Coordinates of C-alpha atoms in Angstrom, one line a residue:
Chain A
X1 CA 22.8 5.1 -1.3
X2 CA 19.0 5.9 -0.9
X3 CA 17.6 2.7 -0.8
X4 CA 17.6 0.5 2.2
X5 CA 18.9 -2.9 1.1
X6 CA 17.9 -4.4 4.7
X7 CA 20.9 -6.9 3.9
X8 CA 20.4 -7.5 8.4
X9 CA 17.4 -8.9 8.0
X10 CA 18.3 -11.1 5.3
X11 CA 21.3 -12.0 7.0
X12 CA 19.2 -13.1 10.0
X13 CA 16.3 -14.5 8.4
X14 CA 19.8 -17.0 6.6
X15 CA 21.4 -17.7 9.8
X16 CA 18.4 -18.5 11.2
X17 CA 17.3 -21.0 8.9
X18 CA 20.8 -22.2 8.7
X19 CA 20.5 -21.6 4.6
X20 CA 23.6 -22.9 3.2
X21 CA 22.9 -21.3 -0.3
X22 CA 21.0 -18.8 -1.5
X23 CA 20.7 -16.7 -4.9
X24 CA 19.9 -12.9 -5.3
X25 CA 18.0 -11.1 -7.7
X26 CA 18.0 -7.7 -9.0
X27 CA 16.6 -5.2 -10.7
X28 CA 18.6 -3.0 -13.3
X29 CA 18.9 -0.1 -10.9
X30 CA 20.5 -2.2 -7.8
X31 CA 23.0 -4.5 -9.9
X32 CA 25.3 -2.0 -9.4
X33 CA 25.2 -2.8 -5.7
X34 CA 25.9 -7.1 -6.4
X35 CA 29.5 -7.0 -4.8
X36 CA 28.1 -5.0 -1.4
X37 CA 25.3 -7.3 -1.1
X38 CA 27.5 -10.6 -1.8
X39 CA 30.3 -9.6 0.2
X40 CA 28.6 -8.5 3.2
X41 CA 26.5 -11.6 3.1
X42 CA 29.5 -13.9 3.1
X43 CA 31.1 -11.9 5.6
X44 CA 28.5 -12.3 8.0
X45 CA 27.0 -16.0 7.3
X46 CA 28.5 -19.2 5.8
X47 CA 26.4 -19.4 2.9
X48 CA 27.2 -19.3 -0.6
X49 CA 26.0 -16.3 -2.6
X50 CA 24.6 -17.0 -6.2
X51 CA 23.4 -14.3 -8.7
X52 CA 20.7 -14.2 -10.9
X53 CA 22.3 -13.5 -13.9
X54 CA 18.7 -12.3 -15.8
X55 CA 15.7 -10.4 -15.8
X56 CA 13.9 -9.1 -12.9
X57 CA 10.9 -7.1 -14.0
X58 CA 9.1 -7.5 -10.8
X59 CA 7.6 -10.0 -8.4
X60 CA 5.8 -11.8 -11.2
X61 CA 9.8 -12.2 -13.0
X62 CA 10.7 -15.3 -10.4
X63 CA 13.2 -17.4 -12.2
X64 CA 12.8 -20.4 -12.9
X65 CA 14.5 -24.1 -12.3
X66 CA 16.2 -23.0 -9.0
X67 CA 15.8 -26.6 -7.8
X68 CA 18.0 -27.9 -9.8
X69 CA 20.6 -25.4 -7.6
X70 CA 19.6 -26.7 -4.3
X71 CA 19.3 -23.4 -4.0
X72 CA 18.0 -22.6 0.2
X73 CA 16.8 -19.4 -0.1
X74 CA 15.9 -17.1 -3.3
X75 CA 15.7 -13.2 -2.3
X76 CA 14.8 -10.8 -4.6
X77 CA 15.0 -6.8 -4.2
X78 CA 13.2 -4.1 -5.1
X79 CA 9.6 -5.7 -5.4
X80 CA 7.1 -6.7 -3.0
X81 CA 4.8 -9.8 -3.1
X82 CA 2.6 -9.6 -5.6
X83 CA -1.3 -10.4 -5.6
X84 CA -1.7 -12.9 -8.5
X85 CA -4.6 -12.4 -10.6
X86 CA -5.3 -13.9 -13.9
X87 CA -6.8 -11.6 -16.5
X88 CA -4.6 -8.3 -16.9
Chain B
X1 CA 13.0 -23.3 -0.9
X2 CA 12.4 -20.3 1.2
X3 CA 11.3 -17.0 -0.3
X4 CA 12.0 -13.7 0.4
X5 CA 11.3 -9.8 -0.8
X6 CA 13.6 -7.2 -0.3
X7 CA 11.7 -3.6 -1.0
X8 CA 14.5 -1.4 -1.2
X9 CA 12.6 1.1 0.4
X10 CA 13.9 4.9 0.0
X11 CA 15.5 6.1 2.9
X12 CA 15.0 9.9 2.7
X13 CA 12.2 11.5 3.6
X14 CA 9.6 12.4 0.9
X15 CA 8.4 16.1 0.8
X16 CA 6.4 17.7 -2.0
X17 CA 8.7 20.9 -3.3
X18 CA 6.8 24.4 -3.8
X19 CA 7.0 23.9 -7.9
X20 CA 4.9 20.7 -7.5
X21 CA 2.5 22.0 -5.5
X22 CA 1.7 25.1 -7.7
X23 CA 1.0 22.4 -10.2
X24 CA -1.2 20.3 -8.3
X25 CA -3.3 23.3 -7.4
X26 CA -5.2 23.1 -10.4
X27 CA -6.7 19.8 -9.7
X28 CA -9.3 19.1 -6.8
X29 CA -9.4 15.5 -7.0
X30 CA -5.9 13.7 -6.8
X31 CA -4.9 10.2 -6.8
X32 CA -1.5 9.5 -5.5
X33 CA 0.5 6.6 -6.2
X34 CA 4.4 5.4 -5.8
X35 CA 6.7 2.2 -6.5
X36 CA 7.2 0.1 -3.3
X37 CA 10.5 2.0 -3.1
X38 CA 8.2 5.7 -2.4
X39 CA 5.3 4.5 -0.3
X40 CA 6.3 6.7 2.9
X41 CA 3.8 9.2 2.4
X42 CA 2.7 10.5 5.4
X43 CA 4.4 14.0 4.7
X44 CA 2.8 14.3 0.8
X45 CA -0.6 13.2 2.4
X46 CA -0.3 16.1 4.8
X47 CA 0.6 18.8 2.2
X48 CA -2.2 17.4 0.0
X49 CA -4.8 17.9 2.9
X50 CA -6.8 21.2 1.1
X51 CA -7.0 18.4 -2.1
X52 CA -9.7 15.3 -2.4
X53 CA -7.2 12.6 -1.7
X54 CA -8.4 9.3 -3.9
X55 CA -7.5 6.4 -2.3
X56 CA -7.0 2.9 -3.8
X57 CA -4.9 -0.3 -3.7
X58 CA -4.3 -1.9 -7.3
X59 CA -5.5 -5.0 -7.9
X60 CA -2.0 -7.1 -7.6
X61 CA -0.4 -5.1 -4.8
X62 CA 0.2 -5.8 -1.5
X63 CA -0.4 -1.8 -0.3
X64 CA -2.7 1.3 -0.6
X65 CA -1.1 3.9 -3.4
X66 CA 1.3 1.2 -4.6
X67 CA 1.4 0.8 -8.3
X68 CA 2.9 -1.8 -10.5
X69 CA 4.1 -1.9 -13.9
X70 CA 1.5 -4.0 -15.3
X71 CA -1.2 -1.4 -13.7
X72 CA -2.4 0.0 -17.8
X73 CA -6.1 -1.0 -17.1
X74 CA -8.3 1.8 -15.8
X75 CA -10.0 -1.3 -13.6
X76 CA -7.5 -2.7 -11.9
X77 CA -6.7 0.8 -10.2
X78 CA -9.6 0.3 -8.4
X79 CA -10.1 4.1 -7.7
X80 CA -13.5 5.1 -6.0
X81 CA -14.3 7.7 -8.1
X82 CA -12.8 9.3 -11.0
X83 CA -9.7 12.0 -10.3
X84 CA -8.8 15.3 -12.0
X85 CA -5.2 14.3 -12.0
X86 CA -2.7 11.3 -10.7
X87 CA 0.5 12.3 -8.8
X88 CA 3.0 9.5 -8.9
X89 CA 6.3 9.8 -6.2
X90 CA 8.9 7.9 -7.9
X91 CA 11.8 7.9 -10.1
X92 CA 11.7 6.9 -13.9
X93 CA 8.5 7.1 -16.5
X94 CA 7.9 3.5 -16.3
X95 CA 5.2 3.6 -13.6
X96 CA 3.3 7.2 -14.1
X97 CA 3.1 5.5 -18.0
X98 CA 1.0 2.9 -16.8
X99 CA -1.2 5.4 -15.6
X100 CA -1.0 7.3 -18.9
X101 CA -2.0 4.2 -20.3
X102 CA -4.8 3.8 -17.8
X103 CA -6.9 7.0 -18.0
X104 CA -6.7 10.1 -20.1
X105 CA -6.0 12.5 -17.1
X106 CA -2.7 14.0 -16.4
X107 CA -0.1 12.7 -14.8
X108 CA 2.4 14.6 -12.5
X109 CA 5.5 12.5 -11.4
X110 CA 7.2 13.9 -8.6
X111 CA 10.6 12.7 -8.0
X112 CA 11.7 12.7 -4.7
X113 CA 15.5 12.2 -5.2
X114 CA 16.2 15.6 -6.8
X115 CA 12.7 17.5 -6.2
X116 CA 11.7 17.8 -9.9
X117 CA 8.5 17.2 -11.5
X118 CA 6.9 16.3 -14.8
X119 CA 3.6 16.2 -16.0
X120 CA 2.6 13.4 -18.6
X121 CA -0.5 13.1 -21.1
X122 CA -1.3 11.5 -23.2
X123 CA 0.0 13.3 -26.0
X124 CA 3.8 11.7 -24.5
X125 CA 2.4 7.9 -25.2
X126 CA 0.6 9.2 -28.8
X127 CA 2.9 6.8 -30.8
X128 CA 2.3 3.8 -28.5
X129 CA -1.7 4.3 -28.6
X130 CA -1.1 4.9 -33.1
X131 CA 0.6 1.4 -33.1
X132 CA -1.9 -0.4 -30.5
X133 CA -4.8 0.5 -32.2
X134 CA -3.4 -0.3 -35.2
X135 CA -2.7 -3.7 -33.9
X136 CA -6.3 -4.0 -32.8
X137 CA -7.2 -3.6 -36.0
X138 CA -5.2 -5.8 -37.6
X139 CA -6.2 -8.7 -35.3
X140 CA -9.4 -8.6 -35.7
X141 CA -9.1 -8.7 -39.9
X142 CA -6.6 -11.8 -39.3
X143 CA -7.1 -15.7 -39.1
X144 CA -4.3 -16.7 -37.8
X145 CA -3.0 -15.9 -34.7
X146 CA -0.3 -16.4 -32.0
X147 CA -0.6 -16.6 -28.5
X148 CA 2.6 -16.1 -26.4
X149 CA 2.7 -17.7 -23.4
X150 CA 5.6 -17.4 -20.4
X151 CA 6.6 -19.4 -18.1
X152 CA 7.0 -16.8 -15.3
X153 CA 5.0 -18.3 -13.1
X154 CA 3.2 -15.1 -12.1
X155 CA 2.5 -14.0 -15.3
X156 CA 1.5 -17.3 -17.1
X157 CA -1.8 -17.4 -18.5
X158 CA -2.3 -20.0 -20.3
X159 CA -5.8 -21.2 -19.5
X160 CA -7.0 -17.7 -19.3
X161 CA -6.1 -17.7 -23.0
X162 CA -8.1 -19.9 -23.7
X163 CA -10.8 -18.0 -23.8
X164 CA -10.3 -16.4 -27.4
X165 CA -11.0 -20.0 -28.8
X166 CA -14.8 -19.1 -27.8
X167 CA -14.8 -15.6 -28.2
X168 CA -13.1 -15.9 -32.2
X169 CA -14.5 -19.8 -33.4
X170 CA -13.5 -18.4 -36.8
X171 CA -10.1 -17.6 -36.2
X172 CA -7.2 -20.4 -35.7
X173 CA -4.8 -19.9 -32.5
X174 CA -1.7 -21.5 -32.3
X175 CA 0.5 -21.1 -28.7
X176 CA 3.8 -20.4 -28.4
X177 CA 5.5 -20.6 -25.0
X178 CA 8.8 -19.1 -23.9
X179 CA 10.3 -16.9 -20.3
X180 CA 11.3 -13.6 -22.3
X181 CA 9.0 -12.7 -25.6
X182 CA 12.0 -12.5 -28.0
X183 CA 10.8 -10.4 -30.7
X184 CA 12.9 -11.6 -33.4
X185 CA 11.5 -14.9 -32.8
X186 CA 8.5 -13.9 -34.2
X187 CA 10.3 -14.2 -38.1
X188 CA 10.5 -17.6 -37.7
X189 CA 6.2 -18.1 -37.7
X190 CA 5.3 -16.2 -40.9
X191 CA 2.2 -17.5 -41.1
X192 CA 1.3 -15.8 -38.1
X193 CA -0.8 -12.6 -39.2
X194 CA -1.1 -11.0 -34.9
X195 CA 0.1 -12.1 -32.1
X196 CA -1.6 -12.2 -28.7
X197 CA 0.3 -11.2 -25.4
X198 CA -0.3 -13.0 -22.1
X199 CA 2.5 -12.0 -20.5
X200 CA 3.4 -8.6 -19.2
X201 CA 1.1 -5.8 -20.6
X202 CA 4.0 -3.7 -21.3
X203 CA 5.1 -5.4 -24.1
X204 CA 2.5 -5.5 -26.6
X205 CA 2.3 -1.0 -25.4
X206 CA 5.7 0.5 -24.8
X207 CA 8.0 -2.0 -27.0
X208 CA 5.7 -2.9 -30.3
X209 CA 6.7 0.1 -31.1
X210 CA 9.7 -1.0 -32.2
X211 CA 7.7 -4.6 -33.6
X212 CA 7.0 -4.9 -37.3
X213 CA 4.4 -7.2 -36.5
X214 CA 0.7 -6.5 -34.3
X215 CA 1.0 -7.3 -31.2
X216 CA -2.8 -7.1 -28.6
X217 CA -3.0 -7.7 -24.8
X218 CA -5.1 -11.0 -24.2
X219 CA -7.7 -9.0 -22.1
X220 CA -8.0 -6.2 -25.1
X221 CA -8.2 -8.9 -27.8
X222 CA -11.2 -10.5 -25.8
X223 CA -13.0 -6.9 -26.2
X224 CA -11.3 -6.2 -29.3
X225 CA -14.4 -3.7 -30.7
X226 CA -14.9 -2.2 -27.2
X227 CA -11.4 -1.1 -26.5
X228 CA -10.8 -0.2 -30.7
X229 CA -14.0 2.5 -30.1
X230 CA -11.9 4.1 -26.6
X231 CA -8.8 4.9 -28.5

């Protein structure tokens, strides 16, 4: 694997927080890696592990009507924050 | 509900390969870019030292050389001054196409994971400029238009679109809102003779290709005649 998932720090940032349930998100290139990063999050916390099961083009790609999950804590990989600016 | 991003940053360490630096010895002036994934570049810095580096941050990114996918507007690279040539570290022809897209210089992608490089003009996005300015065209010869708005909350830009309403008082807008543009959706609205695109640039360059139908950027449609006499 070439990419650092930094799956500790997410782990820590859940246990931490005491998030009971959180949802990924993934870009095309890292769904491949959905049962490592599920796995070894369960493993290591009590939370429960949703997928997004759609899109994720980039940081501006957040999906939409998590609420309605209770969902704790969304974390999405591969992007970093994005600086929103209107006007492309 | 907490948020958080996850980089995937690339674990290796990023050297420029002989080949690529043959290449690049053509061109004084370089601006480098990467993806999030690339932006260790301490090493490629150093073996670009007998090069002007060009330094920028993009408008919507959180880093200096960083460069998103929505990065197809020569002004939102923000570059100092003007380069002989872009080197983009990364994998994939997504990003170093934005830059095609961008500016009419070369582009040489450098991919770190198996040390081979490409270089890109414009001549590789020919078909995507034919159909855009196409599209240009045709928007500004049509009355009735649609405006596709998501609901990704950073790409939604709806009031921003609103601007058109001024710009065109003769033409009538109609707005259609959705998360994904759905192309096939567009058979439905026959009455529609262009469509605008708020969303993500991309789609209106690299898919219409593949559309039947015009499709124009909100910003390009704003400056319709400007951008028309470019291409």
């Amino acid at each position: 694997m070439n990419y650092d998932l930094e799956l500790d720090k997410l782990i820590q940032r859940i246990k931490e927080k005491k998030h009971k349930r959180i949802i990924i998100q993934l870009p095309d290139g890292l769904k491949n890696r959905t049962q490592d990063i599920v796995d070894e999050i369960k493993e290591k916390t009590d939370a429960e592990v949703l997928v997004w099961m759609g899109s994720c083009f980039g940081a501006c790609d957040i999906p939409l009507g998590l609420s309605q999950l209770n969902i704790d804590l969304f974390a999405q990989f591969g992007h970093n924050r994005f600086i929103r600016k209107e006007g492309w | 509900m907490d948020t958080i991003f996850i980089d995937a940053k690339y674990n290796k360490e990023i050297r420029l390969d002989e080949s690529v630096l043959k290449t690049l010895k053509k061109y004084k002036k370089i601006a480098l870019f990467a993806s999030v994934q690339f932006l260790n570049l301490e090493n490629v810095k150093e073996q670009l030292k007998d090069h002007k580096l060009i330094v920028s941050k993009p408008d919507r990114t959180n880093a200096t050389h960083q460069l998103l996918g929505c990065d197809v507007f020569h002004e939102n690279l923000k570059l100092p001054e003007e380069p002989d040539a872009f080197l983009y570290i990364g994998d994939g022809l997504f990003h170093p196409r934005a830059l095609l897209l961008a500016s009419d210089k070369p582009v040489i992608q450098f991919d770190p994971m198996d040390n081979s490089h490409k270089i890109l003009t414009r001549k590789d996005i020919k078909e995507i400029l034919k159909k855009y300015k196409g599209s240009l065209m045709k928007f500004l010869s049509s009355r009735y238009i649609g405006i596709f708005i998501t609901v990704k909350p950073g790409q939604q830009q709806f009031l921003f679109s609103k601007k058109l309403e001024e710009k065109y008082p003769n033409k009538d807008f109609y707005y259609f809102v959705g998360n994904n543009f759905d192309a096939s959706q567009t058979e439905n609205y026959s009455f529609i003779q262009a469509w605008i695109n708020t969303a993500c640039p991309r789609i209106s360059l690299d898919d219409s290709v593949n559309y039947s139908f015009p499709m124009v950027n909100i910003n390009d449609a704003l400056e319709a005649e400007e951008v028309l006499k470019k291409l």
